Amino acid sequence: MHALKLGNAEFEGRNNAYLLQHTDETTLIDTGIATAETDQQLRDHLATHGHDFSDIDTIVLTHWHPDHTGLAGTIQHESGATVYVHEADAPIVQQDETAITRLQALQRERFDEWGMPAEKRSELRKRLDGSDAIAGDPVSVETITDGEVLEVGAGEIQLRVLHAPGHSAGLCCFEFDGANDSSEAFVGDALLPVYTPNVGGADVRVDRPLERYLDTLKTISERGYSRVWPGHRDVIDNPAERAQFIIDHHRERAERVSRVLAEHGPANAWEVSAHLFGDLEGIHVMHGPGEAYAHLDHLEHHNIVVSTPDGYALRSDAKSMIDTVI
């Protein structure tokens, strides 16, 4: 297995694709974003290992975001590769018109609900509308679900599908047997070594996004992986520790959200986001209030905050309850 480091100026940067080589079959886990620069980087990496796009037999996608799927269509066109992705994300990877329209409509609903200012919404919409090119060509996919086993490498490598929603509705980890009877996994953006994956804004289709993501983190922590291979940056050698760190991070963020409401009164997600993150630019115009919304939604579900005509308000008797829900 080879980790292929790819550039990405549009999002977090430092994407990873993973090449699984076998004498009779070649597999890629994720592909990078559809830009000319990343296309050439991936071709150069493959050439180093004696391959080109036409040699790829199988592509396994962790989730639908274009920095992970963008080049899948180009590779499939050149090689005829079979592409696997979870059924929840498949319509977007296929660029199904109905699915894209529904996603955009739901984004507009969320932006209204969050209280996103008109000028910021216009700025964000231009960015999102301009992202069609980096999503690459439509892909013909085979859908997968939790618990399935993908046999790649001429059947000698088994990838066990673990549905891990939160950052996206269909994000999946792919478990495999490591050395000395250990277990490892490709985890996409379910677990990252530096950043905490965005929830709430990165995929507005996810219902109860923070709860889903906390469940994913707890599952990863309990799986006993010796190490995991993320969608960005370097291998994570202690995934249980990293997962717990992110859980603790979200507990601290929930406490900050409660303080914002206690000190400033009822507020919508955009106003809470401003207190948490300050001024936002680029994709963070969506990710910031999305993250605030994910926390407000979670706290509301657990009766720590209530929704009022003026925004979310903290229940006076609920501050001490945060530790019980995260």
Short mmCIF file of C-alpha atoms in Angstrom, two decimals, residues 165-324:
data_model
loop_
_atom_site.label_atom_id
_atom_site.label_comp_id
_atom_site.label_asym_id
_atom_site.label_seq_id
_atom_site.Cartn_x
_atom_site.Cartn_y
_atom_site.Cartn_z
CA PRO A 165 -21.75 9.37 9.14
CA GLY A 166 -21.42 12.88 10.49
CA HIS A 167 -19.09 14.76 8.17
CA SER A 168 -21.16 13.39 5.32
CA ALA A 169 -24.24 11.18 5.19
CA GLY A 170 -22.47 8.32 3.46
CA LEU A 171 -18.93 8.56 4.79
CA CYS A 172 -17.39 5.12 5.26
CA CYS A 173 -14.27 3.69 6.84
CA PHE A 174 -12.71 0.62 5.25
CA GLU A 175 -11.17 -1.81 7.69
CA PHE A 176 -8.43 -4.24 6.73
CA ASP A 177 -6.05 -6.65 8.43
CA GLY A 178 -2.69 -5.14 9.32
CA ALA A 179 0.53 -6.73 10.46
CA ASN A 180 0.69 -9.03 13.50
CA ASP A 181 -3.07 -9.64 13.59
CA SER A 182 -3.79 -5.93 13.98
CA SER A 183 -6.69 -4.03 12.46
CA GLU A 184 -6.29 -0.83 10.46
CA ALA A 185 -8.64 1.33 8.42
CA PHE A 186 -8.89 3.96 5.73
CA VAL A 187 -11.06 6.58 7.44
CA GLY A 188 -11.45 9.43 4.97
CA ASP A 189 -12.51 12.53 6.94
CA ALA A 190 -14.08 10.63 9.83
CA LEU A 191 -10.85 11.17 11.78
CA LEU A 192 -8.13 13.69 10.92
CA PRO A 193 -4.77 14.18 12.63
CA VAL A 194 -4.78 18.00 12.79
CA TYR A 195 -8.20 19.45 12.05
CA THR A 196 -11.53 18.41 13.51
CA PRO A 197 -13.82 17.41 10.63
CA ASN A 198 -16.68 19.82 10.06
CA VAL A 199 -20.16 18.68 10.99
CA GLY A 200 -23.36 20.50 10.16
CA GLY A 201 -22.09 22.47 7.17
CA ALA A 202 -20.07 19.92 5.21
CA ASP A 203 -23.22 17.92 4.39
CA VAL A 204 -26.53 19.54 5.30
CA ARG A 205 -28.35 16.29 4.48
CA VAL A 206 -27.17 14.71 7.74
CA ASP A 207 -29.93 14.58 10.34
CA ARG A 208 -28.74 15.28 13.90
CA PRO A 209 -25.17 15.76 12.59
CA LEU A 210 -23.31 16.11 15.88
CA GLU A 211 -24.98 13.08 17.42
CA ARG A 212 -24.16 11.02 14.32
CA TYR A 213 -20.56 12.16 14.43
CA LEU A 214 -20.12 11.52 18.14
CA ASP A 215 -21.43 7.99 17.58
CA THR A 216 -18.88 7.56 14.79
CA LEU A 217 -16.04 8.74 17.02
CA LYS A 218 -17.08 6.37 19.80
CA THR A 219 -17.23 3.50 17.31
CA ILE A 220 -13.76 4.27 15.97
CA SER A 221 -12.44 4.48 19.51
CA GLU A 222 -13.89 1.06 20.32
CA ARG A 223 -12.71 -0.77 17.19
CA GLY A 224 -9.17 -1.25 18.46
CA TYR A 225 -7.35 -0.07 15.34
CA SER A 226 -3.58 -0.07 15.61
CA ARG A 227 -3.49 2.88 13.20
CA VAL A 228 -5.72 4.54 10.59
CA TRP A 229 -5.10 6.25 7.28
CA PRO A 230 -6.97 9.59 6.97
CA GLY A 231 -8.08 11.55 3.93
CA HIS A 232 -5.70 14.39 4.79
CA ARG A 233 -2.17 14.57 6.15
CA ASP A 234 -0.37 11.80 8.02
CA VAL A 235 -1.21 8.38 9.42
CA ILE A 236 -2.80 8.38 12.90
CA ASP A 237 -0.93 5.96 15.16
CA ASN A 238 -3.31 6.16 18.13
CA PRO A 239 -6.79 6.54 16.65
CA ALA A 240 -8.64 5.88 19.91
CA GLU A 241 -6.75 8.71 21.58
CA ARG A 242 -7.39 11.04 18.66
CA ALA A 243 -11.10 10.16 18.61
CA GLN A 244 -11.36 10.92 22.33
CA PHE A 245 -9.54 14.22 21.82
CA ILE A 246 -12.16 15.27 19.25
CA ILE A 247 -15.01 14.17 21.55
CA ASP A 248 -13.48 16.32 24.29
CA HIS A 249 -13.12 19.18 21.79
CA HIS A 250 -16.84 19.02 21.04
CA ARG A 251 -17.67 18.98 24.74
CA GLU A 252 -15.64 22.16 25.18
CA ARG A 253 -17.33 23.70 22.14
CA ALA A 254 -20.76 22.88 23.53
CA GLU A 255 -19.75 24.67 26.73
CA ARG A 256 -18.66 27.70 24.67
CA VAL A 257 -21.98 27.69 22.83
CA SER A 258 -23.83 27.65 26.14
CA ARG A 259 -21.72 30.57 27.40
CA VAL A 260 -22.50 32.57 24.26
CA LEU A 261 -26.22 32.10 24.88
CA ALA A 262 -25.88 32.83 28.58
CA GLU A 263 -23.97 36.07 27.97
CA HIS A 264 -25.67 37.37 24.83
CA GLY A 265 -29.20 36.07 25.07
CA PRO A 266 -31.10 34.27 22.31
CA ALA A 267 -29.08 33.90 19.10
CA ASN A 268 -29.25 32.11 15.77
CA ALA A 269 -26.52 29.87 14.38
CA TRP A 270 -24.84 32.67 12.44
CA GLU A 271 -24.61 34.87 15.55
CA VAL A 272 -23.25 32.01 17.65
CA SER A 273 -20.74 31.22 14.92
CA ALA A 274 -19.51 34.83 14.98
CA HIS A 275 -18.70 34.47 18.68
CA LEU A 276 -16.97 31.13 18.10
CA PHE A 277 -15.02 31.84 14.91
CA GLY A 278 -15.14 35.56 14.10
CA ASP A 279 -15.36 36.72 10.49
CA LEU A 280 -15.59 33.92 7.95
CA GLU A 281 -14.45 33.67 4.35
CA GLY A 282 -14.64 31.07 1.59
CA ILE A 283 -16.08 27.67 2.41
CA HIS A 284 -15.99 28.55 6.12
CA VAL A 285 -18.99 30.84 5.53
CA MET A 286 -20.91 27.54 5.39
CA HIS A 287 -18.81 25.46 7.79
CA GLY A 288 -18.82 27.97 10.67
CA PRO A 289 -22.59 28.39 11.15
CA GLY A 290 -23.02 24.75 10.20
CA GLU A 291 -20.85 23.73 13.13
CA ALA A 292 -22.72 26.11 15.42
CA TYR A 293 -26.03 24.70 14.18
CA ALA A 294 -24.86 21.12 14.82
CA HIS A 295 -24.19 22.01 18.45
CA LEU A 296 -27.37 24.02 18.92
CA ASP A 297 -29.40 21.19 17.37
CA HIS A 298 -27.75 18.66 19.70
CA LEU A 299 -28.29 20.81 22.78
CA GLU A 300 -31.90 21.47 21.81
CA HIS A 301 -32.58 17.76 21.41
CA HIS A 302 -31.31 17.22 24.95
CA ASN A 303 -33.39 20.12 26.34
CA ILE A 304 -30.36 22.23 27.21
CA VAL A 305 -31.41 24.98 24.82
CA VAL A 306 -34.80 25.89 23.42
CA SER A 307 -35.75 27.47 20.13
CA THR A 308 -37.56 30.78 20.45
CA PRO A 309 -38.75 33.38 17.90
CA ASP A 310 -35.58 35.34 18.73
CA GLY A 311 -33.21 32.40 18.35
CA TYR A 312 -31.86 29.64 20.57
CA ALA A 313 -31.93 30.32 24.30
CA LEU A 314 -30.18 28.50 27.12
CA ARG A 315 -32.37 26.95 29.79
CA SER A 316 -31.34 28.42 33.12
CA ASP A 317 -31.15 25.00 34.80
CA ALA A 318 -29.34 23.17 32.00
CA LYS A 319 -25.68 24.29 31.91
CA SER A 320 -24.55 21.45 34.13
CA MET A 321 -26.09 18.88 31.78
CA ILE A 322 -23.56 19.18 28.94
CA ASP A 323 -21.26 16.51 30.34
CA THR A 324 -24.14 14.04 30.21
#
